[in-house]
């Protein structure tokens, strides 16, 4: 089978998922994650490759890819900034963070900076409501944000491509009852 | 010092605890799994869980032992257990902490649950955004395989178990148990019509149990410390501890593990440190976005399934969102309606179209273009959604609308009469954001 865009490595990663399920179709979500990671987004060619590997029709793959919000069907910036806009975050300043990001990046929500570095998206609750406001950038969370922290974060990402401000495993100071 | 003895958050409260397998085992980890495999028949394990009074922590509060007992015993298999780690109900962030800080509790619970229902295949469905959580669970699963706690012939008893991590890809609805099954099967996450129920026709049309992370994490402790111990915590009908997630306008937002049945006042003013800036409390959502709003009058309501239901809301996912006196209730309802509109899977017309209508009406009221008739329209629309959908999402999406109308009708009227939001007089339509 000749694949259009996916590498042998991606193909192997997808095939390594097969033994986990009784059928190939169940690998679809994983396969799309793997394809997106490699290509940067889910191009038509990438989806066709996935359909070949999983013995599905391209439409079956497209149908699923369009249902889930983490799949990008168009190219996106290197750093996709997803700001949580749901109630708990909105109560403690998500609106201000969104405004600030739009101003600092010079783009509106849904757009990508001309240099291709940042895309800005609004998303619903990311289960970080006690450490709000927060954003997810690619695979990491950044919590308890203020406009000043956002500035530092953007500078880090521009300079080094990553930031030490990313959250590690969940941390909360107070556990259980009274302190 | 915590006021109550912690259970699920206990290990992680120890300085330096990382949740690695050897550390978990030092605290007695996997002894409950060994105990059941070596000497307690599956039907007795189910009886123990029934006796404990444990009810599901995912939202509906269904008795866990009873759910397990619905799995047909004579079925040739395969049977499946799915751990619901989709945690997407707005306000909820307890499963994330349980996963990231002490993942083996949940995995041990999965092992015991599988043994009890006669399953040799478990899937952990984790929401796609939890990248770190997925890494941590995968590492924990690998550790368990290496230590021969999963895999073939566990503890030399002949019991086999495979545990697979399945990553979602961003869709709130996949937390609904049948949508979750569809999603594992590689399809759009659209809920199935019930019956048939997952207990007989679940994953790949085989008998399946779906349980929440926190529910499963409680299981090892019930086995080790006994169902009587568990039942002695909380209230008679809402047994055990519960990890409540407090967020919004409080001084100390956080996950608090307390016995069910403490009052909302104790939760908000003692544990969560009271209101930020000494403001007055205006509204509380006691169980995630799908639960109706309550008010200051309800502060002495107890946080157990029955008491919260009696007060007109639900305990749901245990997410307590607190709003102060400066919060516009129409804005808050609108924010949640944006969520529901975005996340409706689109299968049922009342839910899909209704959420768009409700959102539009709330928007025009909030932005000063509402009409008095809109209030009746909100109610009649909601009534046409209620009970007419495939899954419980339809009933959830009307909760913020009907409950804010019930408790804060005056505020709706003021918006309409003054043709503006009294709390945010300068907002214009199409602006996303908050206070
Ligand atoms: C729209 C909707 C979303 C849900 N989301 C979740 C979720 O994110 N996590 C969860 O554990 N249960 C969720 N549930 C509840 C599940 O359907 C199911 O009842 C639960 O996982 C069962 O586990 P339990 O009995 O241990 O609570 C949701 C239900 C509905 C209707
Ligand atoms: S009620 Fe809404 S979310 Fe549930 S199946 Fe129907 S359209 Fe989908
Ligand atoms: S509301 Fe933003 S993370 Fe939950």
XYZ file of C-alpha atoms and ligand atoms in Angstrom:
657
model
C 0.000 0.000 0.000
C 1.419 3.383 -0.979
C 0.587 6.189 1.399
C 0.374 9.764 0.156
C 1.696 11.773 3.079
C 2.076 9.658 6.204
C 5.572 8.391 6.965
C 6.461 4.792 7.748
C 6.869 5.871 11.348
C 3.326 7.210 11.540
C 2.066 4.112 9.789
C 3.843 1.912 12.320
C 2.449 3.966 15.205
C -1.070 3.520 13.858
C -0.593 -0.195 13.285
C 0.715 -0.560 16.824
C -2.776 0.440 18.013
C -4.539 -2.428 16.218
C -4.010 -5.142 18.873
C -5.766 -2.976 21.447
C -9.194 -3.383 19.839
C -11.307 -6.106 18.254
C -11.635 -4.077 15.035
C -9.588 -1.585 13.043
C -12.168 1.162 13.048
C -11.708 1.693 16.804
C -8.210 2.968 16.060
C -9.633 5.909 14.107
C -9.377 8.558 16.819
C -5.795 7.583 17.618
C -4.898 7.387 13.950
C -6.197 10.899 13.347
C -4.208 12.192 16.339
C -1.063 10.570 14.932
C -1.724 11.898 11.424
C -2.388 15.407 12.682
C 0.765 15.410 14.739
C 2.807 14.484 11.723
C 1.221 16.679 9.047
C 0.285 19.592 11.332
C -3.386 19.333 10.416
C -5.735 16.813 8.842
C -5.252 17.379 5.143
C -7.382 15.419 2.699
C -4.389 13.320 1.771
C -3.747 12.486 5.424
C -7.361 11.407 5.880
C -7.194 9.257 2.754
C -4.059 7.590 4.121
C -5.826 6.873 7.395
C -8.809 5.425 5.540
C -6.490 3.064 3.632
C -4.771 1.866 6.776
C -8.041 1.287 8.619
C -9.905 -0.139 5.626
C -12.564 2.568 5.824
C -13.936 4.861 3.148
C -12.510 8.401 3.103
C -15.989 9.685 3.948
C -16.137 7.592 7.107
C -12.883 9.202 8.205
C -13.994 12.705 7.247
C -17.286 12.214 9.079
C -15.452 11.513 12.325
C -12.730 14.125 11.814
C -15.347 16.855 11.505
C -17.110 15.861 14.731
C -14.261 16.399 17.196
C -12.940 19.845 18.015
C -9.291 18.873 18.446
C -8.894 17.947 14.802
C -7.866 20.815 12.568
C -8.990 20.475 8.994
C -7.080 23.590 8.001
C -3.466 24.539 8.707
C -2.986 26.242 12.066
C -0.227 28.235 13.712
C 2.723 26.609 15.430
C 1.212 27.409 18.820
C -2.548 27.016 19.014
C -3.753 29.069 21.967
C -7.056 27.733 23.240
C -8.627 30.014 25.819
C -11.313 28.540 28.046
C -14.317 30.841 27.978
C -16.763 28.815 30.091
C -18.395 30.148 33.239
C -15.840 29.442 35.978
C -13.075 30.983 33.877
C -15.295 33.833 32.673
C -16.170 34.702 36.291
C -12.546 35.374 37.142
C -11.256 37.143 34.068
C -11.218 34.983 30.930
C -12.729 37.918 29.031
C -9.776 40.099 29.967
C -7.316 37.395 28.905
C -9.049 37.059 25.533
C -8.961 40.823 24.951
C -5.328 40.951 25.963
C -4.344 38.108 23.657
C -6.160 39.698 20.728
C -4.352 42.965 21.334
C -0.938 41.443 21.860
C -1.175 39.125 18.854
C -2.952 41.622 16.616
C -5.477 39.002 15.534
C -9.063 38.181 16.403
C -10.344 34.903 17.771
C -10.299 32.263 15.028
C -7.319 33.785 13.216
C -3.621 32.962 12.846
C -0.800 35.509 13.017
C 0.757 36.296 9.601
C 4.071 34.731 10.680
C 2.226 31.471 11.330
C 3.350 31.377 14.947
C 0.056 31.690 16.843
C -3.561 30.731 16.321
C -6.212 31.926 18.776
C -9.254 29.822 19.610
C -11.944 29.911 22.274
C -12.858 26.580 23.831
C -15.219 25.235 26.443
C -14.286 24.069 29.964
C -10.950 22.256 30.145
C -11.308 21.024 33.733
C -9.073 23.673 35.191
C -11.837 25.748 36.726
C -10.220 26.129 40.150
C -7.039 27.511 38.603
C -8.773 29.884 36.229
C -8.353 31.758 33.989
C -6.400 29.352 31.840
C -5.334 28.478 28.333
C -4.161 25.324 26.645
C -1.362 25.755 24.119
C -0.771 22.648 22.037
C -0.558 19.891 24.632
C 0.077 21.885 27.798
C -2.058 23.868 30.282
C -1.192 27.336 31.591
C -3.200 28.288 34.650
C -3.971 31.132 37.068
C -3.268 33.612 34.275
C -3.076 37.388 34.422
C -2.344 39.729 31.504
C 1.251 40.050 32.778
C 1.710 36.292 32.827
C 0.301 36.102 29.305
C 2.981 38.583 28.176
C 5.730 36.462 29.716
C 4.266 33.343 28.216
C 4.105 34.786 24.696
C 7.694 36.031 25.022
C 8.865 32.573 26.124
C 7.113 30.906 23.218
C 8.527 33.352 20.700
C 12.032 33.073 22.063
C 12.306 29.386 22.912
C 9.303 27.687 21.404
C 8.225 26.556 24.873
C 7.680 27.938 28.355
C 8.484 26.840 31.875
C 5.133 28.254 32.904
C 3.409 25.100 31.643
C 1.539 23.217 34.363
C 2.891 19.941 35.627
C 0.668 17.460 37.453
C -2.285 19.009 39.202
C -1.389 21.213 42.131
C -3.642 22.774 44.644
C -2.500 24.250 47.902
C -5.489 23.329 50.041
C -6.659 19.777 50.337
C -9.644 18.550 52.265
C -11.019 20.480 55.199
C -10.098 23.697 56.958
C -6.590 24.954 56.889
C -5.006 20.295 58.798
C -7.996 18.856 57.009
C -11.093 18.628 59.163
C -12.088 15.206 57.848
C -9.942 12.157 57.228
C -9.128 12.184 53.543
C -9.498 9.040 51.474
C -8.899 9.613 47.763
C -6.811 12.744 48.259
C -4.913 11.301 51.215
C -1.795 9.936 49.532
C -1.306 12.960 47.341
C -1.530 15.236 50.365
C 1.727 13.688 51.629
C 4.711 15.825 50.671
C 6.715 14.296 47.854
C 4.139 11.669 46.884
C 4.263 11.206 43.120
C 1.690 8.471 42.554
C 4.244 6.026 41.143
C 3.430 2.349 41.587
C 5.930 1.587 44.353
C 4.717 4.552 46.383
C 1.101 3.570 45.914
C 1.901 0.019 47.001
C 3.584 1.314 50.161
C 0.251 2.818 51.171
C -1.445 -0.561 50.750
C -2.076 -0.192 47.046
C -3.237 -3.290 45.132
C -3.766 -5.314 48.340
C -7.536 -5.036 47.800
C -7.137 -6.338 44.246
C -5.054 -9.258 45.524
C -7.548 -9.958 48.292
C -10.538 -10.247 45.961
C -8.699 -12.254 43.309
C -7.399 -14.722 45.864
C -10.442 -15.184 47.992
C -13.666 -13.287 47.375
C -16.034 -14.620 44.696
C -17.210 -12.005 42.147
C -20.809 -12.097 43.344
C -19.640 -11.307 46.881
C -17.569 -8.364 45.647
C -20.728 -6.988 44.074
C -22.584 -7.523 47.345
C -19.882 -5.631 49.258
C -20.124 -2.671 46.902
C -23.928 -2.739 47.135
C -23.714 -2.801 50.909
C -21.340 0.177 50.973
C -24.011 2.345 49.381
C -21.551 3.727 46.804
C -23.325 5.739 44.111
C -21.784 6.873 40.835
C -19.701 10.053 40.977
C -20.075 10.818 37.261
C -23.343 12.660 37.500
C -26.412 10.502 37.851
C -25.586 8.919 41.216
C -26.651 5.432 40.184
C -25.845 2.717 42.785
C -22.605 1.140 41.608
C -23.120 -2.382 42.967
C -26.524 -2.550 41.339
C -25.074 -1.418 37.998
C -22.525 -4.215 38.176
C -25.198 -6.776 39.033
C -27.027 -6.032 35.762
C -24.224 -7.633 33.753
C -25.515 -11.051 32.678
C -23.514 -13.771 34.422
C -24.035 -16.509 31.850
C -22.961 -14.363 28.881
C -20.074 -15.997 26.991
C -18.311 -12.625 26.675
C -16.390 -10.630 25.978
C -17.667 -8.173 28.558
C -16.232 -4.702 28.959
C -15.559 -2.111 31.605
C -15.127 1.500 30.521
C -13.702 4.049 32.886
C -15.176 7.451 32.138
C -12.329 9.969 32.325
C -13.926 12.388 29.893
C -14.483 15.009 32.614
C -15.968 17.906 30.667
C -18.885 19.100 32.770
C -18.183 22.825 33.271
C -16.858 23.459 36.758
C -15.577 19.908 37.281
C -11.876 19.159 37.703
C -11.638 16.382 40.294
C -10.958 13.463 37.967
C -8.051 15.384 36.529
C -6.492 15.639 39.981
C -7.192 11.987 40.778
C -5.602 10.956 37.473
C -2.579 13.213 37.579
C -1.669 12.694 41.230
C -2.675 9.136 42.114
C -3.666 7.184 38.993
C -3.281 3.708 40.502
C -6.306 4.134 42.789
C -8.498 4.260 39.710
C -6.580 1.447 37.994
C -6.893 -0.819 41.021
C -10.617 -0.008 41.106
C -10.802 -0.993 37.440
C -9.136 -4.320 38.217
C -11.589 -5.110 40.991
C -14.595 -4.001 38.945
C -13.542 -6.189 36.004
C -13.140 -9.195 38.263
C -16.570 -8.567 39.795
C -18.381 -8.398 36.463
C -16.316 -11.080 34.751
C -14.604 -8.764 32.290
C -11.102 -9.150 30.931
C -11.031 -5.945 28.908
C -11.105 -2.412 30.244
C -10.877 0.855 28.353
C -10.055 4.149 30.018
C -11.671 6.880 27.940
C -9.803 10.109 28.602
C -10.743 13.442 27.079
C -8.410 14.437 24.272
C -7.268 17.631 25.954
C -5.787 15.728 28.918
C -2.423 15.182 27.311
C -0.533 15.130 30.573
C -3.187 12.920 32.166
C -2.925 10.491 29.254
C 0.854 10.303 29.664
C 0.478 9.665 33.378
C -2.182 6.977 32.982
C -0.240 5.233 30.231
C 2.864 5.183 32.401
C 0.818 3.795 35.306
C -0.731 1.109 33.094
C 2.745 0.148 31.871
C 3.989 -0.059 35.449
C 1.065 -2.294 36.376
C 1.774 -4.632 33.456
C 5.460 -4.808 34.382
C 4.561 -5.672 37.963
C 2.195 -8.350 36.609
C -0.803 -6.605 38.176
C -2.359 -6.490 34.713
C -1.946 -8.983 31.901
C -2.076 -12.742 32.194
C -2.579 -14.876 35.285
C -2.628 -12.029 37.791
C -1.384 -13.006 41.290
C -1.187 -16.547 39.944
C -4.952 -16.844 40.081
C -5.553 -17.415 36.394
C -7.381 -14.096 36.051
C -6.392 -12.137 32.918
C -6.978 -8.449 32.369
C -6.051 -6.009 29.623
C -6.377 -2.279 30.239
C -6.237 0.108 27.295
C -6.113 3.891 27.303
C -8.346 5.491 24.683
C -7.969 9.181 23.924
C -10.954 11.299 22.907
C -10.610 14.266 20.594
C -12.662 17.124 22.002
C -16.418 16.650 22.425
C -18.282 17.129 25.712
C -20.976 14.682 24.700
C -18.526 11.764 24.771
C -18.923 11.812 28.560
C -22.444 10.480 28.067
C -21.975 6.762 28.439
C -23.348 5.560 25.108
C -21.647 8.382 23.172
C -18.447 7.286 24.883
C -18.957 3.755 23.539
C -19.563 5.053 20.015
C -16.395 7.098 20.293
C -14.310 4.091 21.332
C -15.749 2.267 18.323
C -14.271 4.988 16.112
C -17.471 6.842 15.331
C -18.980 10.259 15.942
C -19.836 10.518 19.620
C -23.598 10.463 19.329
C -25.614 8.967 22.184
C -27.569 5.808 21.447
C -31.262 5.384 22.041
C -31.871 3.366 25.194
C -32.976 0.616 25.689
C -31.092 -1.551 25.056
C -28.815 -0.511 27.910
C -25.037 -0.945 27.957
C -25.399 -3.683 30.596
C -26.562 -5.995 27.803
C -25.670 -4.142 24.577
C -22.730 -1.857 25.245
C -19.307 -1.657 23.639
C -19.328 -3.738 20.431
C -22.874 -4.700 21.492
C -21.480 -6.689 24.425
C -22.324 -6.347 28.139
C -20.585 -3.218 29.421
C -20.270 -1.185 32.593
C -19.342 2.495 32.397
C -18.060 4.037 35.633
C -16.564 7.378 36.520
C -12.919 7.772 37.659
C -13.841 8.803 41.209
C -16.375 5.980 41.546
C -13.727 3.403 40.651
C -11.063 5.011 42.828
C -13.278 4.401 45.872
C -13.488 0.646 45.290
C -10.129 -0.467 46.790
C -10.920 1.372 50.023
C -14.356 -0.212 50.262
C -12.766 -3.651 49.955
C -9.960 -2.960 52.416
C -11.834 -0.998 55.059
C -15.206 -2.660 54.646
C -18.584 -1.527 53.366
C -19.698 -0.573 56.883
C -16.887 1.930 57.156
C -17.854 3.506 53.827
C -21.538 3.553 54.695
C -20.747 5.279 57.979
C -19.433 8.300 56.068
C -21.873 10.779 54.588
C -25.621 10.306 54.915
C -27.661 7.080 54.836
C -28.648 7.539 51.168
C -25.505 9.345 50.037
C -22.695 7.304 51.500
C -19.027 8.101 51.428
C -16.733 11.011 50.819
C -17.060 13.143 47.764
C -14.514 15.323 46.017
C -16.266 18.637 45.418
C -14.742 21.086 42.954
C -15.251 24.669 44.050
C -14.703 27.477 41.554
C -15.761 31.039 40.857
C -15.817 33.931 43.304
C -14.357 32.231 46.371
C -11.073 32.899 48.137
C -9.754 29.356 47.857
C -11.059 27.520 44.837
C -10.079 23.872 44.940
C -11.013 20.230 45.235
C -12.293 19.409 48.709
C -12.902 15.859 49.806
C -15.573 15.855 52.499
C -18.322 13.514 53.653
C -21.527 14.017 51.699
C -24.123 15.924 53.661
C -22.131 18.946 54.835
C -23.919 22.218 54.067
C -23.097 24.453 51.146
C -22.367 27.134 53.725
C -19.627 25.032 55.296
C -18.224 24.203 51.864
C -18.095 27.775 50.654
C -17.338 29.722 53.810
C -15.088 27.293 55.690
C -13.348 25.100 53.155
C -13.223 27.448 50.186
C -12.404 30.440 52.372
C -15.543 32.495 51.784
C -16.359 35.076 49.162
C -13.645 36.931 47.315
C -13.402 40.585 48.347
C -16.001 40.032 51.078
C -18.815 40.253 48.527
C -22.293 38.850 48.983
C -23.035 35.477 47.486
C -25.697 35.581 44.816
C -25.905 32.218 43.093
C -24.486 28.712 43.383
C -24.504 25.934 40.815
C -24.081 22.895 43.047
C -23.402 20.123 40.535
C -21.916 21.301 37.246
C -23.419 23.294 34.401
C -26.278 20.816 34.000
C -27.550 21.543 37.523
C -30.067 24.331 38.167
C -28.841 27.501 39.913
C -29.536 27.910 43.632
C -29.302 31.083 45.705
C -28.129 32.414 49.042
C -31.338 31.076 50.590
C -30.080 27.576 49.944
C -26.780 27.915 51.791
C -27.924 25.584 54.562
C -28.980 22.855 52.162
C -26.940 19.706 52.667
C -24.705 18.506 49.880
C -26.091 15.034 49.342
C -28.098 13.653 46.421
C -31.519 13.918 48.102
C -31.190 17.286 49.835
C -29.913 19.080 46.748
C -32.661 17.494 44.641
C -35.245 18.605 47.171
C -33.936 22.155 46.875
C -34.600 21.981 43.134
C -31.168 21.243 41.756
C -28.856 18.246 41.545
C -25.566 17.114 42.984
C -24.415 16.034 39.515
C -20.655 15.992 39.096
C -19.952 17.697 42.425
C -18.823 20.947 40.798
C -19.767 23.960 42.880
C -19.631 27.232 40.966
C -20.036 30.309 43.126
C -21.150 33.726 41.873
C -21.118 37.007 43.766
C -23.525 39.938 43.848
C -21.918 41.652 40.839
C -22.620 38.737 38.512
C -25.329 39.182 35.915
C -27.527 36.105 35.927
C -28.574 36.526 32.314
C -24.939 36.730 31.306
C -24.172 33.588 33.337
C -27.079 31.672 31.789
C -25.999 32.915 28.352
C -22.435 31.759 28.935
C -23.646 28.262 29.756
C -26.070 28.272 26.852
C -23.158 29.036 24.520
C -21.556 25.920 25.957
C -24.654 23.775 25.422
C -25.248 25.120 21.952
C -21.676 24.398 20.980
C -21.673 20.903 22.476
C -25.073 19.599 21.352
C -24.264 16.585 19.203
C -27.082 17.479 16.819
C -28.880 14.163 16.838
C -32.207 15.446 18.245
C -33.983 18.440 16.776
C -35.282 19.853 20.091
C -31.797 19.888 21.606
C -29.947 21.105 18.514
C -32.377 23.809 17.399
C -33.649 24.583 20.880
C -30.185 25.422 22.165
C -29.709 27.885 19.280
C -33.040 29.553 20.001
C -32.492 29.772 23.731
C -29.062 31.263 23.151
C -30.380 33.880 20.721
C -33.111 34.964 23.095
C -30.741 35.197 26.055
C -28.326 37.202 23.938
C -30.910 39.712 22.902
C -32.075 40.174 26.484
C -28.516 40.601 27.749
C -27.689 43.096 25.002
C -30.749 45.244 25.640
C -32.978 44.107 22.815
C -35.268 41.752 24.721
C -39.057 41.816 24.881
C -41.276 40.848 27.815
C -42.800 38.047 25.733
C -39.336 36.536 25.537
C -39.639 35.335 29.117
C -42.645 33.161 28.326
C -40.962 32.077 25.139
C -37.908 30.874 27.090
C -40.167 28.783 29.290
C -42.299 27.314 26.523
C -39.255 26.497 24.420
C -37.598 24.794 27.376
C -40.703 22.737 28.032
C -40.614 21.537 24.464
C -37.045 20.328 24.859
C -37.511 18.695 28.256
C -37.994 14.938 28.075
C -38.002 14.914 24.289
C -34.406 14.023 23.558
C -32.266 10.917 23.219
C -29.941 11.745 26.107
C -30.027 13.779 29.318
C -28.216 16.679 27.628
C -31.560 18.093 26.524
C -32.775 18.376 30.111
C -29.414 19.788 31.162
C -29.391 22.642 28.672
C -32.618 24.126 30.001
C -31.425 24.104 33.613
C -29.599 27.444 33.578
C -32.463 29.168 31.781
C -35.357 27.914 33.883
C -33.532 28.236 37.194
C -32.310 31.794 36.624
C -35.810 32.742 35.480
C -37.222 31.175 38.594
C -34.883 32.827 41.081
C -33.971 36.038 39.272
C -36.988 36.960 37.141
C -36.730 40.561 38.293
C -33.277 40.781 36.773
C -34.581 39.622 33.391
C -37.332 42.238 33.577
C -34.870 44.991 34.440
C -32.747 44.120 31.398
C -35.794 44.360 29.182
C -37.225 47.526 30.715
C -33.932 49.425 30.829
C -32.811 48.018 27.475
C -29.360 47.262 28.840
C -27.498 45.046 31.251
C -27.387 46.796 34.635
C -24.166 44.962 35.490
C -22.344 45.470 32.221
C -23.977 48.578 30.748
C -21.377 49.001 28.026
C -21.305 45.550 26.517
C -22.179 45.152 22.904
C -23.408 42.099 21.067
C -20.768 39.736 19.698
C -18.284 40.368 22.459
C -17.032 37.210 24.067
C -15.887 37.334 27.608
C -16.625 37.977 31.209
C -16.226 40.385 34.069
C -24.317 14.954 28.510
C -23.673 14.075 29.530
C -22.318 14.220 29.810
C -21.689 13.412 30.750
N -20.362 13.598 31.012
C -19.746 12.788 31.915
C -18.355 12.927 32.183
O -17.666 13.782 31.625
N -17.778 12.088 33.084
C -18.509 11.112 33.729
O -17.954 10.368 34.520
N -19.831 10.973 33.488
C -20.463 11.768 32.603
N -21.797 11.592 32.345
C -22.501 10.481 33.034
C -22.317 9.188 32.264
O -23.305 9.087 31.261
C -22.452 7.974 33.160
O -23.657 8.073 33.850
C -21.341 7.832 34.170
O -20.091 7.844 33.561
C -21.540 6.567 34.918
O -20.554 6.412 35.904
P -20.915 6.378 37.444
O -22.101 5.474 37.621
O -19.698 5.838 38.068
O -21.221 7.769 37.839
C -22.447 12.413 31.417
C -23.802 12.275 31.138
C -24.414 13.091 30.205
C -25.875 12.909 29.934
S -30.107 15.477 23.600
Fe -28.654 16.746 22.451
S -26.671 15.899 22.955
Fe -28.187 14.328 23.542
S -28.394 13.022 21.732
Fe -29.921 14.621 21.503
S -28.890 16.234 20.298
Fe -27.303 14.877 21.071
S -14.499 26.800 33.090
Fe -12.534 27.121 32.283
S -11.497 25.322 32.801
Fe -13.513 24.941 33.523
